[in-house]
Short mmCIF file of C-alpha atoms and ligand atoms in Angstrom, two decimals:
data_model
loop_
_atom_site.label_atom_id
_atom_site.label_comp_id
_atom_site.label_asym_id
_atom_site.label_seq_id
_atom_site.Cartn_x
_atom_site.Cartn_y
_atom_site.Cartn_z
CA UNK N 164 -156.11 40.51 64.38
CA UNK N 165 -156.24 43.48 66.13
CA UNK N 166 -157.46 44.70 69.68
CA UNK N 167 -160.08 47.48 69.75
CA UNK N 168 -158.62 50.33 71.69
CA UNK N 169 -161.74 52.00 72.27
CA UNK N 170 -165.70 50.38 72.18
CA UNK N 171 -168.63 52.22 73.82
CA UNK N 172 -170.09 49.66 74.95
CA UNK N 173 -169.24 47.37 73.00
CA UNK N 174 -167.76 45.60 75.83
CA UNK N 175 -164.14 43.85 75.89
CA UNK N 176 -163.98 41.53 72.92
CA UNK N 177 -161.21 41.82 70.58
CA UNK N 178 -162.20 41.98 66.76
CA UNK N 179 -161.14 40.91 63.59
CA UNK N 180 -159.81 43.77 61.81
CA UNK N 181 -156.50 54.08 55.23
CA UNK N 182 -157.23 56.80 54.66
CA UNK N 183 -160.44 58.50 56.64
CA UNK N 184 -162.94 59.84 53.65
CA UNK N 185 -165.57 61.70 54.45
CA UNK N 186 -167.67 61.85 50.96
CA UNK N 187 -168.95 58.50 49.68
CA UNK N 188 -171.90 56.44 48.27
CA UNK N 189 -173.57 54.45 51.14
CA UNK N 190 -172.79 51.34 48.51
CA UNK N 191 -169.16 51.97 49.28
CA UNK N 192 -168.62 52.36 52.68
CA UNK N 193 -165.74 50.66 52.72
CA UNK N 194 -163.66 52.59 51.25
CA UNK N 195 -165.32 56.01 53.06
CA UNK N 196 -168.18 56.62 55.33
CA UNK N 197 -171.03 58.55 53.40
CA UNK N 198 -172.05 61.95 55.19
CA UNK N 199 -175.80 61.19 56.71
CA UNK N 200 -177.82 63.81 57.67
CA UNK N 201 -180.76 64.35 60.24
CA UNK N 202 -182.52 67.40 61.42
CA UNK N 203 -180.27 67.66 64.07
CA UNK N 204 -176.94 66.23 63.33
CA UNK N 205 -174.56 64.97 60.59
CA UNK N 206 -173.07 61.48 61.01
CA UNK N 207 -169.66 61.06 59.37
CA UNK N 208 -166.45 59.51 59.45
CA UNK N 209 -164.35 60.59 62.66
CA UNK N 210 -161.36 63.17 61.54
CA UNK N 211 -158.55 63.44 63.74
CA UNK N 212 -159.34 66.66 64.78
CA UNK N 213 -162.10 65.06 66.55
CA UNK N 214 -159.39 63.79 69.15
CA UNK N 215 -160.13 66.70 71.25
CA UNK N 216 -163.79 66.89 71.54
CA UNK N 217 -164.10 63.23 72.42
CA UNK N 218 -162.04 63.26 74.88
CA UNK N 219 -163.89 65.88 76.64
CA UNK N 220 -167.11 64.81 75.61
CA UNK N 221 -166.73 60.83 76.42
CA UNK N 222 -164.36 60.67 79.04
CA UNK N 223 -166.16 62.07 81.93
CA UNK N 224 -167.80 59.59 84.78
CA UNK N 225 -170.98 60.07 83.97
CA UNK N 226 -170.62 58.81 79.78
CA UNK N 227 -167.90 55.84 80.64
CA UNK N 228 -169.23 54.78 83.97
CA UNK N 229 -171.28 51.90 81.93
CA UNK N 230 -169.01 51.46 78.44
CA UNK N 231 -165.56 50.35 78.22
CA UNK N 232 -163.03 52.82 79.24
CA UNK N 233 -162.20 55.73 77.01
CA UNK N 234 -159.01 56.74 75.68
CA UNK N 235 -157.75 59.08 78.87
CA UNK N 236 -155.56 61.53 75.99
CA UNK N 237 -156.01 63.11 72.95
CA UNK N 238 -153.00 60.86 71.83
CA UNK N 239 -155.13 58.02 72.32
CA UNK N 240 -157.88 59.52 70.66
CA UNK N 241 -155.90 59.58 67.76
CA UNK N 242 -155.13 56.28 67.47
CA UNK N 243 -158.52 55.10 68.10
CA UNK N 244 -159.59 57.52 65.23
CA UNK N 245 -157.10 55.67 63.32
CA UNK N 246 -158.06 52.40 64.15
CA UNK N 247 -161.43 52.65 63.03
CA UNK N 248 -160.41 53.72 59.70
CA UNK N 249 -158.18 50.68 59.28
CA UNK N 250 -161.19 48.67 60.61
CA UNK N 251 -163.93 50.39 58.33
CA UNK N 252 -161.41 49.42 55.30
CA UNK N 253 -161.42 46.04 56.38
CA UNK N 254 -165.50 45.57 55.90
CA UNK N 255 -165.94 44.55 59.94
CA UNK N 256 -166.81 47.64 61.52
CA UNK N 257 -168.13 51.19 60.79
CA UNK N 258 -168.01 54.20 63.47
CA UNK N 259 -169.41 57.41 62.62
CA UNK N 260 -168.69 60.38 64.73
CA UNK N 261 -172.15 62.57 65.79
CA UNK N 262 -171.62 66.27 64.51
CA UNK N 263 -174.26 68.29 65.89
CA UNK N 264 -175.23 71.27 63.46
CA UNK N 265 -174.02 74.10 63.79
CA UNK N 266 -170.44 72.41 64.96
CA UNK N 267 -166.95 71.09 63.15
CA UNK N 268 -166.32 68.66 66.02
CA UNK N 269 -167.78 65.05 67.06
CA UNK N 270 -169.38 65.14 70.34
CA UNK N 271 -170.59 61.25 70.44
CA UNK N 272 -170.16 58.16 68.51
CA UNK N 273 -172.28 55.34 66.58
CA UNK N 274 -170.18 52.10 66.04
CA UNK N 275 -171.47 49.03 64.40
CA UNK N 276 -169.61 45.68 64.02
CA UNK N 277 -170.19 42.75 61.89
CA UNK N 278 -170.64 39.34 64.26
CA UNK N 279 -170.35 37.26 61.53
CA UNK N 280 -168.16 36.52 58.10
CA UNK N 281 -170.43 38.77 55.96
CA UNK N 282 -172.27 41.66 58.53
CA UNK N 283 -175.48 39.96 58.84
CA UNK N 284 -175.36 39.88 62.64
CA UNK N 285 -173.99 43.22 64.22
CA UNK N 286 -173.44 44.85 67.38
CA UNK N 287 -173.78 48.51 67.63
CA UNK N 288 -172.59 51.09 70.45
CA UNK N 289 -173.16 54.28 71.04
CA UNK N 290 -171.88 57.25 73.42
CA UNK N 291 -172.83 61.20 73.48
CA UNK N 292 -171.51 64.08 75.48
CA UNK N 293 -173.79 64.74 78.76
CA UNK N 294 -174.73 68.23 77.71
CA UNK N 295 -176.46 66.20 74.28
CA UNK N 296 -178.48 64.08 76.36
CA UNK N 297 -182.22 64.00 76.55
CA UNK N 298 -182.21 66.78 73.44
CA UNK N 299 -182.96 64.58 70.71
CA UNK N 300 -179.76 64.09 69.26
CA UNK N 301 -179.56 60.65 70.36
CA UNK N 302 -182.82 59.67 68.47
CA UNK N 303 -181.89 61.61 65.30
CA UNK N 304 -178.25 59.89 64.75
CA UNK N 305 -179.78 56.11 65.51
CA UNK N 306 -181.95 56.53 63.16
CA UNK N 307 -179.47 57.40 60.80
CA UNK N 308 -177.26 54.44 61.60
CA UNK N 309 -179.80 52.30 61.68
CA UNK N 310 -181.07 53.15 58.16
CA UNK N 311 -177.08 52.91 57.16
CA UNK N 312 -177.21 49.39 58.75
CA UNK N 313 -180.05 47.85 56.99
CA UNK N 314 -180.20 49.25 53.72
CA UNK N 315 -176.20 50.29 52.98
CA UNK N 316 -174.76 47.44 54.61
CA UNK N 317 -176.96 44.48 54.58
CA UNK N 318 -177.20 43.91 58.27
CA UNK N 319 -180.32 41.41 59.28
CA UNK N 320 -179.96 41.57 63.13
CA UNK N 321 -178.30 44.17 65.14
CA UNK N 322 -177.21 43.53 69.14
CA UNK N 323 -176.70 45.87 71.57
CA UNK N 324 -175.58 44.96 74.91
CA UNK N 325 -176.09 47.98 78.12
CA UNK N 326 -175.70 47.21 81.63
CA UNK N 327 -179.01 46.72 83.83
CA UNK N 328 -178.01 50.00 85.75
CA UNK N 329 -177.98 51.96 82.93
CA UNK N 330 -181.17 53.59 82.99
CA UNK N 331 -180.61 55.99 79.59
CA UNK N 332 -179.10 53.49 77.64
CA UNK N 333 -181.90 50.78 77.93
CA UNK N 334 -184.29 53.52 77.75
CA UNK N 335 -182.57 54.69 74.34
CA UNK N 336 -182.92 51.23 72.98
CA UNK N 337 -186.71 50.48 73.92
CA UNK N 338 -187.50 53.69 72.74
CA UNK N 339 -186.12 52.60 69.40
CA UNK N 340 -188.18 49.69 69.68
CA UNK N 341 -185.50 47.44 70.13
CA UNK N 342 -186.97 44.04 72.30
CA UNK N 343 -184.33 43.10 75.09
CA UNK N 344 -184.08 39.00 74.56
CA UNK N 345 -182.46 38.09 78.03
CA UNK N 346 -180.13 39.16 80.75
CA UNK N 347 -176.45 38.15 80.30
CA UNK N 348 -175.43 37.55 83.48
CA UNK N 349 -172.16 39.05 85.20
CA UNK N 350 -171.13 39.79 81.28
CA UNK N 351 -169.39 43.37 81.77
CA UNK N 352 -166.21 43.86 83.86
CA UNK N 353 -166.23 47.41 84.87
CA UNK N 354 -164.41 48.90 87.42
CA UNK N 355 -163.78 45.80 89.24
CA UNK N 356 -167.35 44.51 89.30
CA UNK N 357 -169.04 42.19 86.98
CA UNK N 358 -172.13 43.71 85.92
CA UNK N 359 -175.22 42.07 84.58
CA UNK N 360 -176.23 43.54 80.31
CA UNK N 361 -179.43 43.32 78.82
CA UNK N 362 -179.42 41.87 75.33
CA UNK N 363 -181.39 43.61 72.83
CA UNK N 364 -182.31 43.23 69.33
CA UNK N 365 -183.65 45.07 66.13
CA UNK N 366 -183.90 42.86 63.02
CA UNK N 367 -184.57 44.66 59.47
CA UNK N 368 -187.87 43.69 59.55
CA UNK N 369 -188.76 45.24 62.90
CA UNK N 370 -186.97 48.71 61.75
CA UNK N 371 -189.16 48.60 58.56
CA UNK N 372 -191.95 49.06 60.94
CA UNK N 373 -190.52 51.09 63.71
CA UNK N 374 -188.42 53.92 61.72
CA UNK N 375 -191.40 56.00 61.31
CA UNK N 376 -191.82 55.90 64.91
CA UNK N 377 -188.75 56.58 65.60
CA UNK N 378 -188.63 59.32 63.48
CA UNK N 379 -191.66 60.81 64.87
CA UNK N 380 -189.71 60.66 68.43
CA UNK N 381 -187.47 62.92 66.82
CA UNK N 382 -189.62 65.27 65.65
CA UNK N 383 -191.65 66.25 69.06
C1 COA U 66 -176.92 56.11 75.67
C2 COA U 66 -177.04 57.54 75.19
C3 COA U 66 -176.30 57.73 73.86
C4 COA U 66 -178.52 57.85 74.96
O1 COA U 66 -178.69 59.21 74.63
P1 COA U 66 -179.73 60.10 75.47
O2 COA U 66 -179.81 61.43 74.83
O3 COA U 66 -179.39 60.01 76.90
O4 COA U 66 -181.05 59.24 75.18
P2 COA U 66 -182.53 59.79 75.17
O5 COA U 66 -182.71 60.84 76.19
O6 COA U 66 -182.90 60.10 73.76
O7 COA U 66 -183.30 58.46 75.57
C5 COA U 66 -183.14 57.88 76.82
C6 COA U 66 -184.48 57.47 77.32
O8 COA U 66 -184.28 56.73 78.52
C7 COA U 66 -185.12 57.28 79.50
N1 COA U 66 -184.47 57.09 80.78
C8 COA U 66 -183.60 57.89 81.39
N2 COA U 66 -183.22 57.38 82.56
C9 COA U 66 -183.88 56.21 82.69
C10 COA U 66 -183.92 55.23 83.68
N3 COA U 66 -183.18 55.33 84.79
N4 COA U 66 -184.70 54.16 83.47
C11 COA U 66 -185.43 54.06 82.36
N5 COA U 66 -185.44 54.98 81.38
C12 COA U 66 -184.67 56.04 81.54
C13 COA U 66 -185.28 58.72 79.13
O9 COA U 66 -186.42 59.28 79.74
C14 COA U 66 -185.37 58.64 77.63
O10 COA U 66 -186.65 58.30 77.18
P3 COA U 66 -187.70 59.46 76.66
O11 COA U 66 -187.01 60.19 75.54
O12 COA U 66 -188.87 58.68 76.22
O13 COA U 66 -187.93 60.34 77.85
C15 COA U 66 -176.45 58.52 76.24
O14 COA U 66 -177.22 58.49 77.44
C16 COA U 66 -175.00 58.19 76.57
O15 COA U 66 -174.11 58.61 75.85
N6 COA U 66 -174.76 57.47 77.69
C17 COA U 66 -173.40 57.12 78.08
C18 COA U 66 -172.80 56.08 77.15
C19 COA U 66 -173.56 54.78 77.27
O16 COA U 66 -173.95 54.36 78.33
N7 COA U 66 -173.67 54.10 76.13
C20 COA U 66 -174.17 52.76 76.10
C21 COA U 66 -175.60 52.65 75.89
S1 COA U 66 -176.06 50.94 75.77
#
């Protein structure tokens, strides 16, 4: 087993545990993250020449004040990008870097990782660059990874934990129509402090429903 170097959000657990591809089926995303595409962005597996942008893009107060801290170089960047890889190959975890059109370079990340034996139960993270906040971007990738989820890998119910405080990131979720279960009290050690998460949920079932919502949201 191996510790997680790097998890937006996805709080301080370690997790069970190469090549990055970038072209595959959805049916074989072990072996290489398919590219998906939305009108805004293109999800894909992270490159290491993605070390750069991430570290500008998710190391700033503002983006890790509420997530697990970031790598602090492009060094450790790199071996988070290479982590995820070896992590992807091992069927617990995917992470897809957030490519905004137009661009070569992640500015964000969507990670998912299997709770259970066989990825029926997941937890999913997420973290964008300030400057992509509020535009839509946000919308346009979940729905991508949620679709990915689901269908490609067979997940039933999907997690997501976010600190009270954080105002965007429980917004993100409801607007998704994720329903927050509970509080999990003092669950998130940041900076010292203890902080309280909501809980939320989206089972295949609800997404059925809610996708063309949430694809409307991304639309207007
Ligand atoms: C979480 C994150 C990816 C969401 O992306 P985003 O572009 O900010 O999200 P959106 O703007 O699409 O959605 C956020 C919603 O929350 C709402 N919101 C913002 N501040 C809020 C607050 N204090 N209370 C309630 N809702 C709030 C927004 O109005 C928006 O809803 P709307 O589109 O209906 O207006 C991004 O904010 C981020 O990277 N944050 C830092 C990393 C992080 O905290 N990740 C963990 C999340 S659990």
């Amino acid at each position: 087993m191996e510790k997680m170097p790097y998890q937006p959000h996805l709080d301080q657990r370690p997790m069970p545990v190469s090549m990055p591809a970038t072209e595959a089926t959805s049916s074989d995303w072990r072996s290489g993250l398919p590219l998906l595409t939305g009108s805004m962005v293109t999800l894909r597996e992270l490159r290491m020449s993605d070390a750069p942008s991430l570290l500008a893009m998710l190391s700033t107060e503002e983006v890790s004040r509420f997530i697990s801290p970031p790598p602090t170089t492009v060094d450790g960047f790199e071996r988070f990008i290479a982590w995820t890889h070896r992590q992807r190959v091992a069927g617990q975890y995917v992470c897809f870097g957030v490519v905004p059109h137009g661009s070569d370079v992640a500015i964000g990340l969507f990670q998912v990782r299997s709770l259970d034996a066989g990825f029926a139960t997941a937890e999913w993270g997420f973290a964008l660059g300030s400057a992509f906040w509020g535009t839509g971007v946000f919308a346009d990738g979940a729905r991508l990874v949620l679709d990915f989820a689901f269908e490609a890998v067979g997940v039933h119910r999907l997690e997501a934990r976010a600190a009270l405080r954080n105002g965007r990131g429980n917004g993100a979720l409801r607007k998704l129509g994720a329903v927050q279960e509970g509080v999990l009290r003092r669950s998130f050690l940041r900076n010292g402090e203890y902080l309280d998460q909501a809980l939320w949920s989206i089972l295949d079932e609800d997404w059925d429903e809610a996708r063309f919502t949430a694809r409307a949201v991304v639309l207007h």
